[in-house]
mmCIF file of C-alpha atoms in Angstrom:
data_model
loop_
_atom_site.group_PDB
_atom_site.id
_atom_site.type_symbol
_atom_site.label_atom_id
_atom_site.label_comp_id
_atom_site.label_asym_id
_atom_site.label_seq_id
_atom_site.Cartn_x
_atom_site.Cartn_y
_atom_site.Cartn_z
ATOM 1 C CA UNK A 1 88.317 109.155 162.897
ATOM 2 C CA UNK A 2 85.609 111.656 163.863
ATOM 3 C CA UNK A 3 86.229 113.835 166.907
ATOM 4 C CA UNK A 4 83.406 115.405 168.908
ATOM 5 C CA UNK A 5 84.164 118.459 171.029
ATOM 6 C CA UNK A 6 81.409 119.244 173.514
ATOM 7 C CA UNK A 7 80.676 122.797 174.743
ATOM 8 C CA UNK A 8 82.380 123.840 171.518
ATOM 9 C CA UNK A 9 81.039 127.387 171.454
ATOM 10 C CA UNK A 10 82.681 128.185 174.793
ATOM 11 C CA UNK A 11 86.128 129.688 175.295
ATOM 12 C CA UNK A 12 87.924 126.372 175.787
ATOM 13 C CA UNK A 13 85.984 124.465 173.153
ATOM 14 C CA UNK A 14 86.765 126.973 170.430
ATOM 15 C CA UNK A 15 90.449 126.855 171.304
ATOM 16 C CA UNK A 16 90.429 123.054 171.180
ATOM 17 C CA UNK A 17 88.957 123.159 167.691
ATOM 18 C CA UNK A 18 91.636 125.681 166.672
ATOM 19 C CA UNK A 19 94.299 123.338 168.062
ATOM 20 C CA UNK A 20 92.886 120.342 166.199
ATOM 21 C CA UNK A 21 92.881 122.229 162.922
ATOM 22 C CA UNK A 22 96.411 123.497 163.528
ATOM 23 C CA UNK A 23 97.511 119.885 164.012
ATOM 24 C CA UNK A 24 96.207 118.859 160.637
ATOM 25 C CA UNK A 25 92.813 117.425 161.534
ATOM 26 C CA UNK A 26 90.382 118.078 158.703
ATOM 27 C CA UNK A 27 87.428 120.287 159.602
ATOM 28 C CA UNK A 28 85.173 117.586 158.173
ATOM 29 C CA UNK A 29 86.440 115.193 160.863
ATOM 30 C CA UNK A 30 85.484 117.526 163.704
ATOM 31 C CA UNK A 31 82.021 117.788 165.212
ATOM 32 C CA UNK A 32 81.206 120.744 167.446
ATOM 33 C CA UNK A 33 78.566 119.971 170.040
ATOM 34 C CA UNK A 34 76.778 123.135 171.179
ATOM 35 C CA UNK A 35 73.735 123.984 173.219
ATOM 36 C CA UNK A 36 72.677 126.810 170.883
ATOM 37 C CA UNK A 37 73.305 126.174 167.192
ATOM 38 C CA UNK A 38 73.303 129.860 166.236
ATOM 39 C CA UNK A 39 76.346 130.440 168.440
ATOM 40 C CA UNK A 40 78.418 128.144 166.226
ATOM 41 C CA UNK A 41 77.765 129.686 162.826
ATOM 42 C CA UNK A 42 81.418 130.699 162.588
ATOM 43 C CA UNK A 43 82.511 127.112 163.212
ATOM 44 C CA UNK A 44 80.164 125.829 160.527
ATOM 45 C CA UNK A 45 81.598 128.426 158.138
ATOM 46 C CA UNK A 46 85.023 126.842 158.694
ATOM 47 C CA UNK A 47 83.699 123.457 157.614
ATOM 48 C CA UNK A 48 83.279 122.006 161.101
ATOM 49 C CA UNK A 49 80.188 119.893 161.650
ATOM 50 C CA UNK A 50 77.809 121.415 164.207
ATOM 51 C CA UNK A 51 75.244 119.463 166.240
ATOM 52 C CA UNK A 52 72.929 120.317 169.082
ATOM 53 C CA UNK A 53 74.254 118.864 172.320
ATOM 54 C CA UNK A 54 72.899 119.762 175.727
ATOM 55 C CA UNK A 55 74.185 117.776 178.704
ATOM 56 C CA UNK A 56 70.881 118.218 180.522
ATOM 57 C CA UNK A 57 68.769 117.010 177.579
ATOM 58 C CA UNK A 58 69.571 113.350 176.886
ATOM 59 C CA UNK A 59 67.454 113.386 173.717
ATOM 60 C CA UNK A 60 70.109 115.582 172.056
ATOM 61 C CA UNK A 61 72.973 113.234 172.870
ATOM 62 C CA UNK A 62 72.352 110.071 170.835
ATOM 63 C CA UNK A 63 72.089 111.982 167.519
ATOM 64 C CA UNK A 64 75.217 113.990 168.395
ATOM 65 C CA UNK A 65 77.207 110.817 169.064
ATOM 66 C CA UNK A 66 76.257 109.082 165.807
ATOM 67 C CA UNK A 67 79.396 107.941 163.947
ATOM 68 C CA UNK A 68 81.698 109.649 166.469
ATOM 69 C CA UNK A 69 85.003 107.938 167.297
ATOM 70 C CA UNK A 70 86.348 110.006 170.202
ATOM 71 C CA UNK A 71 84.795 112.629 172.462
ATOM 72 C CA UNK A 72 86.167 115.521 174.464
ATOM 73 C CA UNK A 73 83.856 116.109 177.425
ATOM 74 C CA UNK A 74 84.452 119.653 178.587
ATOM 75 C CA UNK A 75 83.124 119.982 182.119
ATOM 76 C CA UNK A 76 79.798 121.754 182.361
ATOM 77 C CA UNK A 77 78.743 124.783 184.382
ATOM 78 C CA UNK A 78 75.183 123.885 185.373
ATOM 79 C CA UNK A 79 74.301 123.610 189.044
ATOM 80 C CA UNK A 80 73.905 119.830 188.729
ATOM 81 C CA UNK A 81 76.835 119.293 186.416
ATOM 82 C CA UNK A 82 77.429 115.703 187.517
ATOM 83 C CA UNK A 83 74.019 114.612 186.245
ATOM 84 C CA UNK A 84 74.765 116.216 182.890
ATOM 85 C CA UNK A 85 78.167 114.590 182.739
ATOM 86 C CA UNK A 86 76.620 111.195 183.473
ATOM 87 C CA UNK A 87 74.200 111.728 180.591
ATOM 88 C CA UNK A 88 77.136 112.315 178.250
ATOM 89 C CA UNK A 89 79.049 109.308 179.603
ATOM 90 C CA UNK A 90 76.004 107.064 179.175
ATOM 91 C CA UNK A 91 75.552 108.305 175.608
ATOM 92 C CA UNK A 92 79.225 107.667 174.840
ATOM 93 C CA UNK A 93 78.962 104.117 176.132
ATOM 94 C CA UNK A 94 75.744 103.451 174.225
ATOM 95 C CA UNK A 95 77.291 104.783 171.013
ATOM 96 C CA UNK A 96 80.392 102.639 171.382
ATOM 97 C CA UNK A 97 82.729 105.617 171.496
ATOM 98 C CA UNK A 98 86.363 104.539 171.338
ATOM 99 C CA UNK A 99 87.669 107.064 173.856
ATOM 100 C CA UNK A 100 86.475 109.820 176.162
ATOM 101 C CA UNK A 101 88.752 112.684 177.177
ATOM 102 C CA UNK A 102 87.520 114.642 180.207
ATOM 103 C CA UNK A 103 88.628 118.044 181.500
ATOM 104 C CA UNK A 104 88.713 117.531 185.256
ATOM 105 C CA UNK A 105 90.012 119.648 188.149
ATOM 106 C CA UNK A 106 93.339 119.404 189.997
ATOM 107 C CA UNK A 107 94.087 116.973 192.809
ATOM 108 C CA UNK A 108 90.477 115.916 193.337
ATOM 109 C CA UNK A 109 91.601 112.661 194.931
ATOM 110 C CA UNK A 110 94.004 114.405 197.322
ATOM 111 C CA UNK A 111 92.397 117.704 198.371
ATOM 112 C CA UNK A 112 88.762 117.870 199.479
ATOM 113 C CA UNK A 113 87.033 120.963 198.067
ATOM 114 C CA UNK A 114 83.555 121.748 196.773
ATOM 115 C CA UNK A 115 84.521 122.456 193.182
ATOM 116 C CA UNK A 116 86.582 119.278 193.034
ATOM 117 C CA UNK A 117 83.773 117.077 194.330
ATOM 118 C CA UNK A 118 81.815 117.252 191.051
ATOM 119 C CA UNK A 119 84.896 116.341 189.068
ATOM 120 C CA UNK A 120 85.763 113.479 191.388
ATOM 121 C CA UNK A 121 82.242 112.117 190.966
ATOM 122 C CA UNK A 122 82.509 112.450 187.191
ATOM 123 C CA UNK A 123 85.831 110.621 187.142
ATOM 124 C CA UNK A 124 84.203 107.818 189.133
ATOM 125 C CA UNK A 125 81.291 107.672 186.688
ATOM 126 C CA UNK A 126 83.698 107.424 183.751
ATOM 127 C CA UNK A 127 85.600 104.598 185.449
ATOM 128 C CA UNK A 128 82.367 102.737 186.174
ATOM 129 C CA UNK A 129 81.169 103.105 182.574
ATOM 130 C CA UNK A 130 83.948 101.007 181.120
ATOM 131 C CA UNK A 131 84.604 103.562 178.378
ATOM 132 C CA UNK A 132 88.321 104.013 177.744
ATOM 133 C CA UNK A 133 89.241 107.471 178.958
ATOM 134 C CA UNK A 134 91.948 110.032 179.429
ATOM 135 C CA UNK A 135 91.442 112.353 182.395
ATOM 136 C CA UNK A 136 93.138 115.734 182.089
ATOM 137 C CA UNK A 137 93.052 117.589 185.396
ATOM 138 C CA UNK A 138 93.339 121.224 184.426
ATOM 139 C CA UNK A 139 94.909 123.530 186.991
ATOM 140 C CA UNK A 140 93.671 127.131 187.072
ATOM 141 C CA UNK A 141 93.344 129.151 183.898
ATOM 142 C CA UNK A 142 95.358 132.363 184.077
ATOM 143 C CA UNK A 143 92.259 133.983 182.582
ATOM 144 C CA UNK A 144 90.450 133.277 185.859
ATOM 145 C CA UNK A 145 92.335 136.264 187.284
ATOM 146 C CA UNK A 146 91.358 138.819 184.652
ATOM 147 C CA UNK A 147 88.504 140.249 186.728
ATOM 148 C CA UNK A 148 90.754 140.611 189.781
ATOM 149 C CA UNK A 149 93.441 142.311 187.715
ATOM 150 C CA UNK A 150 90.899 144.603 186.073
ATOM 151 C CA UNK A 151 89.571 145.628 189.499
ATOM 152 C CA UNK A 152 93.128 146.285 190.635
ATOM 153 C CA UNK A 153 93.351 148.959 187.968
ATOM 154 C CA UNK A 154 91.007 150.983 190.195
ATOM 155 C CA UNK A 155 91.749 149.658 193.676
ATOM 156 C CA UNK A 156 95.465 148.924 193.527
ATOM 157 C CA UNK A 157 95.013 145.635 195.371
ATOM 158 C CA UNK A 158 94.101 142.002 194.940
ATOM 159 C CA UNK A 159 92.232 140.624 197.935
ATOM 160 C CA UNK A 160 92.221 136.879 198.585
ATOM 161 C CA UNK A 161 92.136 134.309 201.374
ATOM 162 C CA UNK A 162 94.870 132.036 200.043
ATOM 163 C CA UNK A 163 97.703 132.943 202.397
ATOM 164 C CA UNK A 164 101.070 132.116 200.826
ATOM 165 C CA UNK A 165 99.737 129.343 198.600
ATOM 166 C CA UNK A 166 101.085 128.609 195.140
ATOM 167 C CA UNK A 167 99.114 128.430 191.874
ATOM 168 C CA UNK A 168 100.462 126.674 188.783
ATOM 169 C CA UNK A 169 98.216 128.400 186.266
ATOM 170 C CA UNK A 170 98.533 128.312 182.501
ATOM 171 C CA UNK A 171 96.623 129.952 179.690
ATOM 172 C CA UNK A 172 93.400 128.463 178.421
ATOM 173 C CA UNK A 173 95.116 127.961 175.056
ATOM 174 C CA UNK A 174 97.814 125.828 176.713
ATOM 175 C CA UNK A 175 95.219 123.458 178.127
ATOM 176 C CA UNK A 176 93.247 123.428 174.867
ATOM 177 C CA UNK A 177 96.340 122.261 173.007
ATOM 178 C CA UNK A 178 96.839 119.437 175.502
ATOM 179 C CA UNK A 179 93.186 118.426 175.144
ATOM 180 C CA UNK A 180 93.616 118.271 171.377
ATOM 181 C CA UNK A 181 96.783 116.172 171.628
ATOM 182 C CA UNK A 182 95.093 113.703 173.987
ATOM 183 C CA UNK A 183 92.085 113.478 171.690
ATOM 184 C CA UNK A 184 94.130 112.823 168.556
ATOM 185 C CA UNK A 185 96.848 110.503 169.809
ATOM 186 C CA UNK A 186 97.168 107.292 171.758
ATOM 187 C CA UNK A 187 100.049 108.092 174.111
ATOM 188 C CA UNK A 188 97.812 109.087 177.020
ATOM 189 C CA UNK A 189 95.042 106.522 176.680
ATOM 190 C CA UNK A 190 93.815 105.294 180.040
ATOM 191 C CA UNK A 191 95.832 107.858 181.989
ATOM 192 C CA UNK A 192 94.926 110.518 184.539
ATOM 193 C CA UNK A 193 97.237 113.521 184.228
ATOM 194 C CA UNK A 194 97.679 116.594 186.415
ATOM 195 C CA UNK A 195 98.252 119.564 184.104
ATOM 196 C CA UNK A 196 99.641 122.903 185.235
ATOM 197 C CA UNK A 197 101.877 125.757 184.243
ATOM 198 C CA UNK A 198 105.645 125.475 184.348
ATOM 199 C CA UNK A 199 105.890 127.991 187.202
ATOM 200 C CA UNK A 200 103.880 127.950 190.435
ATOM 201 C CA UNK A 201 103.493 131.517 191.687
ATOM 202 C CA UNK A 202 102.114 133.089 194.867
ATOM 203 C CA UNK A 203 99.763 136.037 195.125
ATOM 204 C CA UNK A 204 102.541 138.539 195.761
ATOM 205 C CA UNK A 205 103.866 137.482 192.357
ATOM 206 C CA UNK A 206 100.361 137.808 190.940
ATOM 207 C CA UNK A 207 100.224 141.366 192.258
ATOM 208 C CA UNK A 208 103.587 142.174 190.678
ATOM 209 C CA UNK A 209 102.398 140.728 187.382
ATOM 210 C CA UNK A 210 99.220 142.785 187.633
ATOM 211 C CA UNK A 211 101.305 145.897 188.307
ATOM 212 C CA UNK A 212 103.256 145.284 185.117
ATOM 213 C CA UNK A 213 100.126 144.684 183.065
ATOM 214 C CA UNK A 214 97.966 147.564 184.313
ATOM 215 C CA UNK A 215 100.778 150.077 184.744
ATOM 216 C CA UNK A 216 100.219 150.964 188.387
ATOM 217 C CA UNK A 217 101.336 149.529 191.728
ATOM 218 C CA UNK A 218 99.214 146.575 192.857
ATOM 219 C CA UNK A 219 99.548 144.784 196.182
ATOM 220 C CA UNK A 220 98.166 141.537 197.543
ATOM 221 C CA UNK A 221 95.966 141.884 200.623
ATOM 222 C CA UNK A 222 95.612 138.626 202.528
ATOM 223 C CA UNK A 223 92.377 138.110 204.473
ATOM 224 C CA UNK A 224 90.751 135.198 206.267
ATOM 225 C CA UNK A 225 88.103 133.031 204.651
ATOM 226 C CA UNK A 226 85.562 134.555 207.039
ATOM 227 C CA UNK A 227 86.564 138.086 206.084
ATOM 228 C CA UNK A 228 86.395 137.244 202.400
ATOM 229 C CA UNK A 229 82.962 135.660 202.795
ATOM 230 C CA UNK A 230 81.649 138.729 204.608
ATOM 231 C CA UNK A 231 83.125 141.024 201.970
ATOM 232 C CA UNK A 232 81.536 139.058 199.140
ATOM 233 C CA UNK A 233 78.158 139.202 200.835
ATOM 234 C CA UNK A 234 78.557 142.918 201.385
ATOM 235 C CA UNK A 235 79.237 143.219 197.654
ATOM 236 C CA UNK A 236 75.887 141.589 196.909
ATOM 237 C CA UNK A 237 76.488 137.834 196.703
ATOM 238 C CA UNK A 238 74.051 135.563 198.494
ATOM 239 C CA UNK A 239 75.390 133.559 201.423
ATOM 240 C CA UNK A 240 75.689 130.282 199.502
ATOM 241 C CA UNK A 241 77.546 131.785 196.566
ATOM 242 C CA UNK A 242 79.839 133.776 198.842
ATOM 243 C CA UNK A 243 80.701 130.630 200.801
ATOM 244 C CA UNK A 244 81.390 128.712 197.575
ATOM 245 C CA UNK A 245 83.712 131.406 196.216
ATOM 246 C CA UNK A 246 85.536 131.756 199.514
ATOM 247 C CA UNK A 247 85.800 127.974 199.663
ATOM 248 C CA UNK A 248 87.801 128.020 196.453
ATOM 249 C CA UNK A 249 90.334 130.324 198.125
ATOM 250 C CA UNK A 250 90.439 127.938 201.072
ATOM 251 C CA UNK A 251 91.188 125.048 198.710
ATOM 252 C CA UNK A 252 93.961 127.072 197.086
ATOM 253 C CA UNK A 253 95.379 127.812 200.535
ATOM 254 C CA UNK A 254 95.431 124.055 201.197
ATOM 255 C CA UNK A 255 97.482 123.396 198.065
ATOM 256 C CA UNK A 256 94.881 122.362 195.493
ATOM 257 C CA UNK A 257 96.589 124.341 192.731
ATOM 258 C CA UNK A 258 100.231 124.113 193.756
ATOM 259 C CA UNK A 259 101.403 121.099 191.762
ATOM 260 C CA UNK A 260 103.530 121.487 188.648
ATOM 261 C CA UNK A 261 105.784 118.857 187.135
ATOM 262 C CA UNK A 262 106.113 119.908 183.518
ATOM 263 C CA UNK A 263 103.538 117.468 182.158
ATOM 264 C CA UNK A 264 101.521 120.132 180.353
ATOM 265 C CA UNK A 265 104.613 121.546 178.622
ATOM 266 C CA UNK A 266 105.707 118.062 177.578
ATOM 267 C CA UNK A 267 102.320 117.316 176.038
ATOM 268 C CA UNK A 268 102.122 120.542 174.035
ATOM 269 C CA UNK A 269 105.801 120.542 173.112
ATOM 270 C CA UNK A 270 106.611 124.029 174.339
ATOM 271 C CA UNK A 271 106.851 126.022 177.587
ATOM 272 C CA UNK A 272 103.530 127.075 179.058
ATOM 273 C CA UNK A 273 102.463 130.709 178.805
ATOM 274 C CA UNK A 274 104.068 132.896 181.513
ATOM 275 C CA UNK A 275 101.738 134.628 183.964
ATOM 276 C CA UNK A 276 102.359 138.192 182.757
ATOM 277 C CA UNK A 277 101.959 137.204 179.129
ATOM 278 C CA UNK A 278 98.736 135.341 179.824
ATOM 279 C CA UNK A 279 97.233 138.240 181.779
ATOM 280 C CA UNK A 280 98.237 140.781 179.149
ATOM 281 C CA UNK A 281 96.808 138.724 176.301
ATOM 282 C CA UNK A 282 93.616 138.045 178.212
ATOM 283 C CA UNK A 283 92.977 141.700 179.002
ATOM 284 C CA UNK A 284 93.748 142.711 175.429
ATOM 285 C CA UNK A 285 91.180 140.212 174.135
ATOM 286 C CA UNK A 286 88.381 141.641 176.253
#
């Protein structure tokens, strides 16, 4: 069985490869798909196969999928990510891939939000393709808050427009382990799973965790979506980007990230990484 990990030179992709190796998969059975080959020299040095794979360049996909059994499609970051995802799905179908595992976003069929729309469209494209798939809807990465916590070192506050909403974050490593398990095994074939941390926390708890990590008092300042949008524009973001970022807070306020039922912990066979621990490790790694 040959396993292809796309976007393998990114943070999540590298951790997935680590998790596969830790679970006994031979490096020779792993293929790392990367946009820039030079960025994967360290993976090649570990015995992992490295191929060029660019979602937006279909001509790179067929060679990358040659002799591949299962594929982890890590969601892209390009402006038109859905088109790139469709290219990968089409290539997987054409190559006769046995299974596709996709890293989606939380509650895309329940909560309407801009970031979720691309993932919902990708899930629909996978379903229409006929390729057997496992959809893993990743909740927020704790690492998403590292910039906010770092700023709080200077400002003493975390500003957001999420009200009293809950976030069931987990570390990127937690999700990477689940991705690896789903790629290797058969237990989750054909399933769509919501993955999140064991504990859903609010932003007051985030501020307390930040206080512990940075060693100074940090408070949560709640603002409206309009206030946040104006503040982001004042900080230099263009109107469209500011609205997109503020829209994520609005989605959080509406519960997009609140769900946690222990599924992630059950898949990886251990508790998920606590908020403070994840923040501390993330800042230390910077």
